[in-house]
Coordinates of C-alpha atoms in Angstrom, one line a residue:
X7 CA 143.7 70.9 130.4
X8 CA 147.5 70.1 130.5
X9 CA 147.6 66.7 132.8
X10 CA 150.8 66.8 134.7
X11 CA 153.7 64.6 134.7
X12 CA 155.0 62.5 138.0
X13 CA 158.0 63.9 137.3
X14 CA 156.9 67.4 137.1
X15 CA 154.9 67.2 139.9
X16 CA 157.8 66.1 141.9
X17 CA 160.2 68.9 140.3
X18 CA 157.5 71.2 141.0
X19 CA 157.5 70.0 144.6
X20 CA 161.0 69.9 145.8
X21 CA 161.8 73.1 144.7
X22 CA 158.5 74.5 147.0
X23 CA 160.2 72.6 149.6
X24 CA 163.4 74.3 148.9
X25 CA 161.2 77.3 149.2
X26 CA 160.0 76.5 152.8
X27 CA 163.8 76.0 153.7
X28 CA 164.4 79.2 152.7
X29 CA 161.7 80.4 154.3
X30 CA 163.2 78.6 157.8
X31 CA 166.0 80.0 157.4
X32 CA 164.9 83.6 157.0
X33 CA 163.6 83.6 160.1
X34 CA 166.4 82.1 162.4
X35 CA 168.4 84.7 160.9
X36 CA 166.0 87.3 162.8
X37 CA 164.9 85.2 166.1
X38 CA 168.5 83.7 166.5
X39 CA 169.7 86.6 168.1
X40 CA 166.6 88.4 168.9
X41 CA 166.7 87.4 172.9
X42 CA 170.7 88.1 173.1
X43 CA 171.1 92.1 170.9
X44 CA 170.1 93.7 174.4
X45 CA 172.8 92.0 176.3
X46 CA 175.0 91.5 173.4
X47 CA 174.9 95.2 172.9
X48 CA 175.2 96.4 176.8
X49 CA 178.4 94.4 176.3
X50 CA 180.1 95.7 172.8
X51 CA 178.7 99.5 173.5
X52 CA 177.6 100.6 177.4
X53 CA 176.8 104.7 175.8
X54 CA 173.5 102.7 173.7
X55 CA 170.4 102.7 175.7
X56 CA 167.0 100.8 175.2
X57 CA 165.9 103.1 172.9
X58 CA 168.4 102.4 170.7
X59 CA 167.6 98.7 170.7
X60 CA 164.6 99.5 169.3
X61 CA 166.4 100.6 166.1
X62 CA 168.6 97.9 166.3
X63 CA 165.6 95.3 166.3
X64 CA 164.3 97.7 164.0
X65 CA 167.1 97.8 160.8
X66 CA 166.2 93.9 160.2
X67 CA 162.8 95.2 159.2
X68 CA 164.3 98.4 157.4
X69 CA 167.0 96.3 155.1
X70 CA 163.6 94.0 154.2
X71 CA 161.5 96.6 153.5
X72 CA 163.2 98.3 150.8
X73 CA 165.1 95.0 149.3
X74 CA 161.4 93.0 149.3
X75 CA 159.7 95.4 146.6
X76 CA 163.4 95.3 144.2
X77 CA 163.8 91.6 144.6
X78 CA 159.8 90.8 144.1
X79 CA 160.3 93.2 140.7
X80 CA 163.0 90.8 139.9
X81 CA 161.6 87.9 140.2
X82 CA 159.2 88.8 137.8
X83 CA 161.1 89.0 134.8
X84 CA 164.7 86.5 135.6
X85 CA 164.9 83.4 136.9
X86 CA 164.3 83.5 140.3
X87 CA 167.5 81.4 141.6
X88 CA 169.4 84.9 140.9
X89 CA 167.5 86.8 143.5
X90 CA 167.8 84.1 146.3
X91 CA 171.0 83.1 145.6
X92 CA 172.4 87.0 146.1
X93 CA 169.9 87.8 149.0
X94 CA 171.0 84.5 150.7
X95 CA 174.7 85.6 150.4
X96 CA 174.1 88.9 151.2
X97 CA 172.7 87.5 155.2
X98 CA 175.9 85.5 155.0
X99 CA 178.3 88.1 154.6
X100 CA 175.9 90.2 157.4
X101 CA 176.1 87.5 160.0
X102 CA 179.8 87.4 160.2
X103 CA 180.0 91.3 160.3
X104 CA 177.6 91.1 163.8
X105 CA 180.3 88.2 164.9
X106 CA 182.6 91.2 164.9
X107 CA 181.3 94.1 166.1
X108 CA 183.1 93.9 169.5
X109 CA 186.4 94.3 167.3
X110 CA 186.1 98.3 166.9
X111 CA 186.8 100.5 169.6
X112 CA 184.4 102.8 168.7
X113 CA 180.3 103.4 167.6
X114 CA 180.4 99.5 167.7
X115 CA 176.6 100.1 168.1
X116 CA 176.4 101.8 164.5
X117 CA 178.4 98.5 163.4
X118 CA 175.9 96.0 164.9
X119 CA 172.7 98.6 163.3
X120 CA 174.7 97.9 160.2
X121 CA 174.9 94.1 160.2
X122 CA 171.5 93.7 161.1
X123 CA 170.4 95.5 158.6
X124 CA 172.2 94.0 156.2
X125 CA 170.6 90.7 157.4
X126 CA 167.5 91.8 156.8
X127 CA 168.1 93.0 153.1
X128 CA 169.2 89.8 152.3
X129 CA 165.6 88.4 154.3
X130 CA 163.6 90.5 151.0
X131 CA 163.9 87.2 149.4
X132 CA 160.7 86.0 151.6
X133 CA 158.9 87.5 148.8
X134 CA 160.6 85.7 146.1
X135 CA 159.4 82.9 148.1
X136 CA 156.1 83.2 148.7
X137 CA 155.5 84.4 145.2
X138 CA 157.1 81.0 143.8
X139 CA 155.0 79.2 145.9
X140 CA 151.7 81.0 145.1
X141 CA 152.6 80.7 141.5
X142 CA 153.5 77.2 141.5
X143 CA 150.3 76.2 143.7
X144 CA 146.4 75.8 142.1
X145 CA 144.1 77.4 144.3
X146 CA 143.1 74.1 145.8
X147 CA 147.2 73.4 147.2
X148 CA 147.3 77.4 148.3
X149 CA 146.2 77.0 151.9
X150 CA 148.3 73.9 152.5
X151 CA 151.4 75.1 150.9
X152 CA 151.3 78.8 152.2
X153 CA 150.7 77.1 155.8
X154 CA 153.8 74.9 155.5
X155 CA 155.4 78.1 154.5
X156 CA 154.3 79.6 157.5
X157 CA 155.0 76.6 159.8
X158 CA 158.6 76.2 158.5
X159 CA 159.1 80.3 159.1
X160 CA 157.5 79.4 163.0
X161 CA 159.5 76.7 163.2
X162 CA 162.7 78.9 162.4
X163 CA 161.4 81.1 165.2
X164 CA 161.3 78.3 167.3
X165 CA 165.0 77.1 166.6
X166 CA 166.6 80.2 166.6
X167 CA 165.5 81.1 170.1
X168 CA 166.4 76.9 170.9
X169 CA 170.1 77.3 169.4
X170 CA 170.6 80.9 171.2
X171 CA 169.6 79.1 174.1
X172 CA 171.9 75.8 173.9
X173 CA 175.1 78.6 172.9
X174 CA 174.3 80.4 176.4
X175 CA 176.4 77.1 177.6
X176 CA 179.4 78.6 176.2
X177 CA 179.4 82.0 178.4
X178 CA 180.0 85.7 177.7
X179 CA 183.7 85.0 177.6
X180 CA 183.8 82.0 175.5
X181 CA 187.0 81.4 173.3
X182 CA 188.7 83.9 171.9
X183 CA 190.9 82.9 168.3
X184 CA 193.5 86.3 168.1
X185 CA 194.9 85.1 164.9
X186 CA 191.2 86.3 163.3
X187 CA 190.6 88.5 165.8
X188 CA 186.9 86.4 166.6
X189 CA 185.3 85.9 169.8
X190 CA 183.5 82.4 169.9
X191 CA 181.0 83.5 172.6
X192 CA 177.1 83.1 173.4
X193 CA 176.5 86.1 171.2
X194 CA 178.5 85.9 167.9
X195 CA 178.3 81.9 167.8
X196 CA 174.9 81.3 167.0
X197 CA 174.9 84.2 164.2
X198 CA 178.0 82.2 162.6
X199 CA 176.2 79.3 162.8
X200 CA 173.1 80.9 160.6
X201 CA 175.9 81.7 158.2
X202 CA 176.8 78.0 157.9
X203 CA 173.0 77.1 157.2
X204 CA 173.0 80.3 154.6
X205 CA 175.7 78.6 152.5
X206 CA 173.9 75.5 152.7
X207 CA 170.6 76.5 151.3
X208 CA 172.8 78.5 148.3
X209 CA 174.4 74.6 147.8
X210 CA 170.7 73.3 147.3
X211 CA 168.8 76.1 145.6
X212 CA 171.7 75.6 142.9
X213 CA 171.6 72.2 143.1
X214 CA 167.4 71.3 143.2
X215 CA 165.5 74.6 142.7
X216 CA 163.8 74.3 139.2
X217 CA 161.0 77.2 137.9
X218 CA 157.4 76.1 137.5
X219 CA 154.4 78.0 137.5
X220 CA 150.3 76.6 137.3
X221 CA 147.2 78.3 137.2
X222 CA 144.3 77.9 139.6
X223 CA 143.3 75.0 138.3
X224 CA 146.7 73.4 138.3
X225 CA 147.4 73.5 135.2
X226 CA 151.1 74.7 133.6
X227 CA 151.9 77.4 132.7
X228 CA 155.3 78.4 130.4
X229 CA 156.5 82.1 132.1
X230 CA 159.2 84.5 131.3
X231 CA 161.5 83.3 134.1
X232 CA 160.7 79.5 133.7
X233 CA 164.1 78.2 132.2
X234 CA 162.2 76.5 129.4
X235 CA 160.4 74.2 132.0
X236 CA 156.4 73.7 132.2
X237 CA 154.0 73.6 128.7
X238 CA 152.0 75.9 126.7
X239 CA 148.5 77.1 128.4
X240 CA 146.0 80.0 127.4
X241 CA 146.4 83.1 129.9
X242 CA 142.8 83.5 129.5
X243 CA 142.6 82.7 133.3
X244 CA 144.7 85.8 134.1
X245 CA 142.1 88.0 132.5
X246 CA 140.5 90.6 135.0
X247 CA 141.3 93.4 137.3
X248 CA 142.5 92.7 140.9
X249 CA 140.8 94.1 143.7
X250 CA 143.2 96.6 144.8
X251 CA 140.5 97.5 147.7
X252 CA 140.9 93.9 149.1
X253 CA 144.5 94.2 148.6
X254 CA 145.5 97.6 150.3
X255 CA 143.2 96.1 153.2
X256 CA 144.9 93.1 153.6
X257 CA 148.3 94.9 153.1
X258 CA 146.8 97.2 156.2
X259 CA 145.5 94.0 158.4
X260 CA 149.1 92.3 158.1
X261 CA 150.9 95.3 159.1
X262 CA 149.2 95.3 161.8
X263 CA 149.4 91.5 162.5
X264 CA 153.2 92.3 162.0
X265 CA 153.5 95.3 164.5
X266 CA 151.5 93.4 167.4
X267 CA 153.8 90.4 166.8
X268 CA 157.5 92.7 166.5
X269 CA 156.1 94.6 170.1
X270 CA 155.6 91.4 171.4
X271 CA 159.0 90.2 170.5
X272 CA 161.1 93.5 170.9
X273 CA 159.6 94.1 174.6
X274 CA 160.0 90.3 176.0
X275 CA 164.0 90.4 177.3
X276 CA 163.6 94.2 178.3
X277 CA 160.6 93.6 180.0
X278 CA 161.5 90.5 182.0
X279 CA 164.0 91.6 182.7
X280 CA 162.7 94.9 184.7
X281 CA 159.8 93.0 186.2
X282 CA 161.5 89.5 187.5
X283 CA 164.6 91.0 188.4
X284 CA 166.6 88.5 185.9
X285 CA 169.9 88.7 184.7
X286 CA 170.7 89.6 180.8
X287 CA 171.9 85.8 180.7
X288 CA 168.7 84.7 182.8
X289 CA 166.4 86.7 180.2
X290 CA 168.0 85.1 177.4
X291 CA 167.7 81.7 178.9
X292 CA 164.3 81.8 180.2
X293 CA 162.9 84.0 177.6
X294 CA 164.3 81.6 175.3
X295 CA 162.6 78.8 176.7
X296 CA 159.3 80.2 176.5
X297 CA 159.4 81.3 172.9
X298 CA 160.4 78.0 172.1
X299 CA 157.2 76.3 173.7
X300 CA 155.3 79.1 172.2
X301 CA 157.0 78.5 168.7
X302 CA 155.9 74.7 169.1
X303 CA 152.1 75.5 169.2
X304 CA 152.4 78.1 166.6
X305 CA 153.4 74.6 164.2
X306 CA 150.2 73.0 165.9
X307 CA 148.3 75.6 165.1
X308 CA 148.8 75.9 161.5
X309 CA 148.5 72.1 160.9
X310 CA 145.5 72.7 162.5
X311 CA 144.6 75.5 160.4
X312 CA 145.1 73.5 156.7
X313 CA 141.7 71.3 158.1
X314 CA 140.0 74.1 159.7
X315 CA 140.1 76.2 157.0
X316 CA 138.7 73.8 154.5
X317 CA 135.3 73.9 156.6
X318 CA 135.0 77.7 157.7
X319 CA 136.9 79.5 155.3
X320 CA 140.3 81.6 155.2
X321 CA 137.8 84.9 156.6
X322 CA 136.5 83.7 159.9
X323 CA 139.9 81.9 160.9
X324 CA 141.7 85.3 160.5
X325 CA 139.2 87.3 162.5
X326 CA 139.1 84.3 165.7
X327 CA 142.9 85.0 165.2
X328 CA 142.6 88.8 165.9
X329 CA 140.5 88.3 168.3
X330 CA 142.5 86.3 169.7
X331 CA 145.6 88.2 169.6
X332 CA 143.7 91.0 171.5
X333 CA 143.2 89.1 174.4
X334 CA 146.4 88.3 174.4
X335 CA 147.5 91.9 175.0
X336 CA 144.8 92.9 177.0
X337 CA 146.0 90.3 180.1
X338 CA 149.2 91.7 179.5
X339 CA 148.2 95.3 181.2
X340 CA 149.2 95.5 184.9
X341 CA 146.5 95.0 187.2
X342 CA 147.7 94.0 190.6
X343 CA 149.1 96.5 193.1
X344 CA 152.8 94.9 194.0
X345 CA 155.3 97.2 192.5
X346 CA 158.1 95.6 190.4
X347 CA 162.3 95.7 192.5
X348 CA 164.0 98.6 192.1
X349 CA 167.2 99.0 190.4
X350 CA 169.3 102.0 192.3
X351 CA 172.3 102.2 190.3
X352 CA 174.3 104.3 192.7
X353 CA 175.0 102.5 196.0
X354 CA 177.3 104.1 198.2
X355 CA 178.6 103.9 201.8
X356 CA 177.3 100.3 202.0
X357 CA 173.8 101.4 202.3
X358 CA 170.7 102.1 200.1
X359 CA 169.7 105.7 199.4
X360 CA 167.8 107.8 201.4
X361 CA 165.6 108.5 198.1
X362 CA 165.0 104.8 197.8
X363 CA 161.8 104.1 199.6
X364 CA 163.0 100.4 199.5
X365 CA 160.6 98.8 201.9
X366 CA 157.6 99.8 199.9
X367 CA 159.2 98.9 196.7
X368 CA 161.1 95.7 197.5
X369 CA 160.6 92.8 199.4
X370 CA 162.6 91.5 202.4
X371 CA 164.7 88.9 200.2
X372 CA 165.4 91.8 197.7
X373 CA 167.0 94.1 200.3
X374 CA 170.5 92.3 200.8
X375 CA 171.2 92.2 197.0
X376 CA 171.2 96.3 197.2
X377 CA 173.9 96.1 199.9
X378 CA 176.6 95.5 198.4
X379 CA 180.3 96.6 199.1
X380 CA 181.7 99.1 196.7
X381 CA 183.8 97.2 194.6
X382 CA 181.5 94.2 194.2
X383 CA 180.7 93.5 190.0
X384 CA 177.2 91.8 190.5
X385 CA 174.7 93.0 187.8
X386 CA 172.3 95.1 188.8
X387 CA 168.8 93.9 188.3
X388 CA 165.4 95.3 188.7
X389 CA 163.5 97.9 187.0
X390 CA 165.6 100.5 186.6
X391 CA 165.0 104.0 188.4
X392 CA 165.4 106.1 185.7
X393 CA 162.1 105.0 184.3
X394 CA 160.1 106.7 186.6
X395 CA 156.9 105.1 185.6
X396 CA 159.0 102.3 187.9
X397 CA 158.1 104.1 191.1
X398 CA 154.3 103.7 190.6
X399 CA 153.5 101.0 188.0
X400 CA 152.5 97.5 189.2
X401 CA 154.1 94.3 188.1
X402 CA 153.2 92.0 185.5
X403 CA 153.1 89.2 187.2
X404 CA 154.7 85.9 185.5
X405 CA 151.0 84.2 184.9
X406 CA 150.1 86.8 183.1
X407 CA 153.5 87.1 181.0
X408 CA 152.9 83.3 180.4
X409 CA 149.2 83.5 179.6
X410 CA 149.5 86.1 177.3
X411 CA 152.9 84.5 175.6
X412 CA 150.5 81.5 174.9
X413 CA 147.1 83.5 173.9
X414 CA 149.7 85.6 171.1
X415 CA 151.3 82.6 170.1
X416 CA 147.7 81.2 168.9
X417 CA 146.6 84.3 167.7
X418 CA 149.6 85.1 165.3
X419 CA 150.5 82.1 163.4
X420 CA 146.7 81.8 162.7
X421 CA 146.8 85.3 161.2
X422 CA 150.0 84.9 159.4
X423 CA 149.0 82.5 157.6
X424 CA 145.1 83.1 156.7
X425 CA 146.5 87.1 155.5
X426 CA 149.0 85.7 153.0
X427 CA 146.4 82.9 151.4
X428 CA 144.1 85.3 150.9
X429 CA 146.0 88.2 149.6
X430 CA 147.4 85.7 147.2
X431 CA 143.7 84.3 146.3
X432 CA 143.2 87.4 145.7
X433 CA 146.1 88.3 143.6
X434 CA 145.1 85.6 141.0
X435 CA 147.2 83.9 139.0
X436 CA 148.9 86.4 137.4
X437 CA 153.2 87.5 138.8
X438 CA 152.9 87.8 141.7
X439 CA 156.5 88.8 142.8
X440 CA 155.9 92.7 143.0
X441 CA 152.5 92.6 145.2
X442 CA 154.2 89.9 147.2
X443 CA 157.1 92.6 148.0
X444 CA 154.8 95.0 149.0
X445 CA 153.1 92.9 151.5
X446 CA 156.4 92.0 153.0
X447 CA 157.3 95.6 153.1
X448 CA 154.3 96.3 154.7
X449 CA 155.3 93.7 157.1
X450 CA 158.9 94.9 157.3
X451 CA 157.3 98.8 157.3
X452 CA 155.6 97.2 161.2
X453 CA 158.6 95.4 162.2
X454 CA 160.3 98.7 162.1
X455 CA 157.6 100.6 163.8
X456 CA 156.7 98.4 166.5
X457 CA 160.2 98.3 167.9
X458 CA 160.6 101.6 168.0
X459 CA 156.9 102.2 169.5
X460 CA 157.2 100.0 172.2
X461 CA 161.0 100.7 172.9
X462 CA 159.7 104.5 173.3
X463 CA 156.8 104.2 174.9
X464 CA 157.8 101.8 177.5
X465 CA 160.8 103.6 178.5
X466 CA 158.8 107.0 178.9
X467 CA 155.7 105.4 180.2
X468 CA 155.3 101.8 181.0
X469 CA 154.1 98.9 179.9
X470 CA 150.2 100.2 180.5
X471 CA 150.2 102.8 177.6
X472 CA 152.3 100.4 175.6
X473 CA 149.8 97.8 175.4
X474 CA 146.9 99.9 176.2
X475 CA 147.5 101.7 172.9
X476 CA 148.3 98.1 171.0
X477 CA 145.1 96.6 172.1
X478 CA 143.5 99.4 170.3
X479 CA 145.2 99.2 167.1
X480 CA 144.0 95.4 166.9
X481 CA 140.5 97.0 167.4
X482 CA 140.9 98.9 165.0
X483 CA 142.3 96.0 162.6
X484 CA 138.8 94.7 163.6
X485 CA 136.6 96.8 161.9
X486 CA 138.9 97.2 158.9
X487 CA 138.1 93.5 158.6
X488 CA 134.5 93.5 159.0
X489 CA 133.9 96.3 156.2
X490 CA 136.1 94.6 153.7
X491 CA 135.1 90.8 154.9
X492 CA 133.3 90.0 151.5
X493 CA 135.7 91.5 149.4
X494 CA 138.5 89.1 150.2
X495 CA 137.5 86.2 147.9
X496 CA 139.6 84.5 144.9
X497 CA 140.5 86.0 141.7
X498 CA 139.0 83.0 140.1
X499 CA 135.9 83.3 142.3
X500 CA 135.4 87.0 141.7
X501 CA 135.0 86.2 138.2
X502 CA 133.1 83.0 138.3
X503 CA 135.5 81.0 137.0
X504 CA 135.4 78.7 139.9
X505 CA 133.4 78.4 143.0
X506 CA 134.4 79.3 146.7

């Protein structure tokens, strides 16, 4: 075996913990904004409804989808600083077009689709990522290093949310610099701020990232893409066939991981919004808040999982997670009988519709809020009435939102992390940039769905068929598991090379 070097080892490690900033900042280019594009876009573009969010949320995931697959392929065959140093700048150049979508006078909605999907096209470089890392880990480091991956991408969910939440200080107006035509506001701040942290990881990958690639055992390997850096080994350890059952499977289960987790996301501002009767500012704040606290035990959670998994292995973790994740969604359905405030958006002569059976649907404290003179500018708030599923559906009350917040954010991380050890355990030590690609297009492939899913389906018909129909997708996910469930071992395992 190749021993290797301190100073290898240390190479080898900074540039995986290059990796896991890239991998942070992926995701506060998605959940930086993702509590503000509602609001943000009722205030560039009042023709877009909520079903057009959903394709807003959606493009992120469209842009990663097809770049993941083209810049896994690459990463395969040239060094892979090329790759995330174009991706990164690609988000960079994205973020600034969202800061000025307000500047058109027209389809400024198309213009905001269009820099969030840019933004996610650049984000295809999380395969490049995770396929570094699973290359440049032996089987032994894999859990650890794919969690800390996973941690540093929760902790950029966490963040992002935290820093869209400190910029609400600045207000909708904010300050407005005409000489650049820019509009330093709650919205298009914190985007220009990811933009700054883009060019600071292009500074460091340029400046640390080096290439290194081991085998399972650890040992180094001397690739196509290396730059000259690791030694000589025999590839007799990359000798085999790959499960492709295992892999479509797990390629299945993460999509569906994904989807849960984008519905979850895509439906919290719209929903709290029609349920609590908060403002767009109030949803941002609060919603903020909470995704924060839930982003803090995601981190627990997978420092928890790196032990865990050592004694029960990567299999039963993932299914505790989907069960997990389940309940989660299942307390979510509305079970009470109070009805959620109505939003009439037509109040004229001072007085509340005859159509608006208000004392059924409203309480008391509720009432003076819908009489209001003619020319007052409040924001309406409520559940609006043109979802008619309004009129009969009960509230979800804010235990409930709460409980389920916290049952999710246990759920996910712990599948996150056990789907992408395993698939690349599975994978072996062969390139892995391709097959990484796919699984995040799969992921991206859910993160497009899911948006538009729940944005549909809630609109037309409540939050009851919405996650009605998710709970039984993760059934579903369930079963998948349970038929594959000794299938998803290590390549090295499979062919008694080592032992699990």
């Amino acid at each position: 075996d190749v021993v290797e070097t301190q100073e290898h080892y240390k190479s080898r490690w900074r540039s995986i913990w290059i990796m896991y900033l890239t991998m942070f900042l992926s995701s506060v280019g998605f959940s930086i904004v993702i509590m503000s594009v509602w609001p943000y876009l009722q205030k560039v573009d009042p023709t877009a409804d909520a079903s057009f969010l959903g394709w807003i949320i959606a493009s992120y995931s469209i842009g990663q989808m097809v770049a993941s697959p083209l810049f896994g392929l690459w990463s395969n065959y040239r060094p892979r600083r090329e790759p995330l140093v174009i991706s990164t700048a690609i988000s960079v150049a994205a973020n600034c077009l969202y800061a000025y979508v307000h500047v058109p006078h027209s389809h400024n909605k198309y213009y905001m689709l269009t820099a969030r999907a840019l933004v996610g096209f650049g984000a295809g470089n999380v395969a490049v990522v995770r396929s570094y890392i699973a290359g440049a880990t032996s089987l032994t480091e894999r859990t650890s290093a794919m969690a800390n991956t996973s941690a540093c991408q929760a902790v950029g969910f966490i963040l992002g949310p935290v820093f869209q939440t400190c910029f609400t200080l600045i207000g909708e107006e904010g300050v407005t610099w005409k000489f650049i035509c820019l509009q330093l506001n709650m919205y298009t701040t914190p985007v220009l701020f990811g933009a700054l942290l883009g060019v600071i990881n292009i500074i460091l990958i340029f400046a640390i990232f080096r290439e290194h690639r081991v085998d399972d055992m650890g040992r180094q390997y001397k690739s196509i893409n290396s730059d000259g850096e690791g030694s000589d080994v025999l590839d007799q350890n990359t000798e085999g066939s790959i499960d492709h059952v295992a892999v479509v499977a797990l390629n299945i289960l993460f999509f569906v991981i994904l989807f849960v987790f984008a519905v979850f996301e895509t439906i919290a501002t719209p929903l709290t919004m029609d349920m609590y009767s908060w403002t767009r500012k109030e949803a941002v704040f609060y919603n903020g808040i909470i995704l924060s606290a839930i982003g803090i035990e995601s981190v627990i959670v997978f420092m928890v999982v790196k032990t865990l998994s050592k004694k029960t292995g990567e299999r039963a973790i993932l299914h505790a997670g989907l069960l997990t994740v389940l309940v989660g969604f299942f307390i979510l359905l509305p079970w009470g009988k109070k009805l959620p405030n109505i939003q009439w958006q037509e109040i004229k002569n001072n007085s509340i519709p005859r159509t608006a059976p208000s004392e059924m649907l409203a309480p008391f404290w509720s009432l003076p809020e819908l009489q209001l003179p003619s020319n007052h500018t409040a924001e309406p708030v409520g559940c609006p009435v043109t979802q008619s599923w309004c009129l009969n559906t009960p509230m979800i009350y804010l235990a409930q939102y709460i409980s389920s917040d916290v049952l999710i954010g246990l759920g996910y991380p712990v599948c996150n992390v056990m789907s992408y050890t395993l698939y690349s355990k599975v994978l072996g030590p062969k390139p892995q940039g391709v097959y990484m690609g796919w699984l995040t297009a799969s992921g991206s492939g859910a993160r497009i769905l899911g948006p538009v899913f729940v944005s549909q389906i809630y609109t037309h018909l409540g939050p009851r068929w919405a996650f009605s129909l998710i709970c039984g997708v993760v059934v579903v996910s369930l079963l998948l598991l349970e038929i594959v469930y000794k299938r998803l071992i290590a390549f090295s395992v499979r062919y008694g090379r080592m032992q699990e």
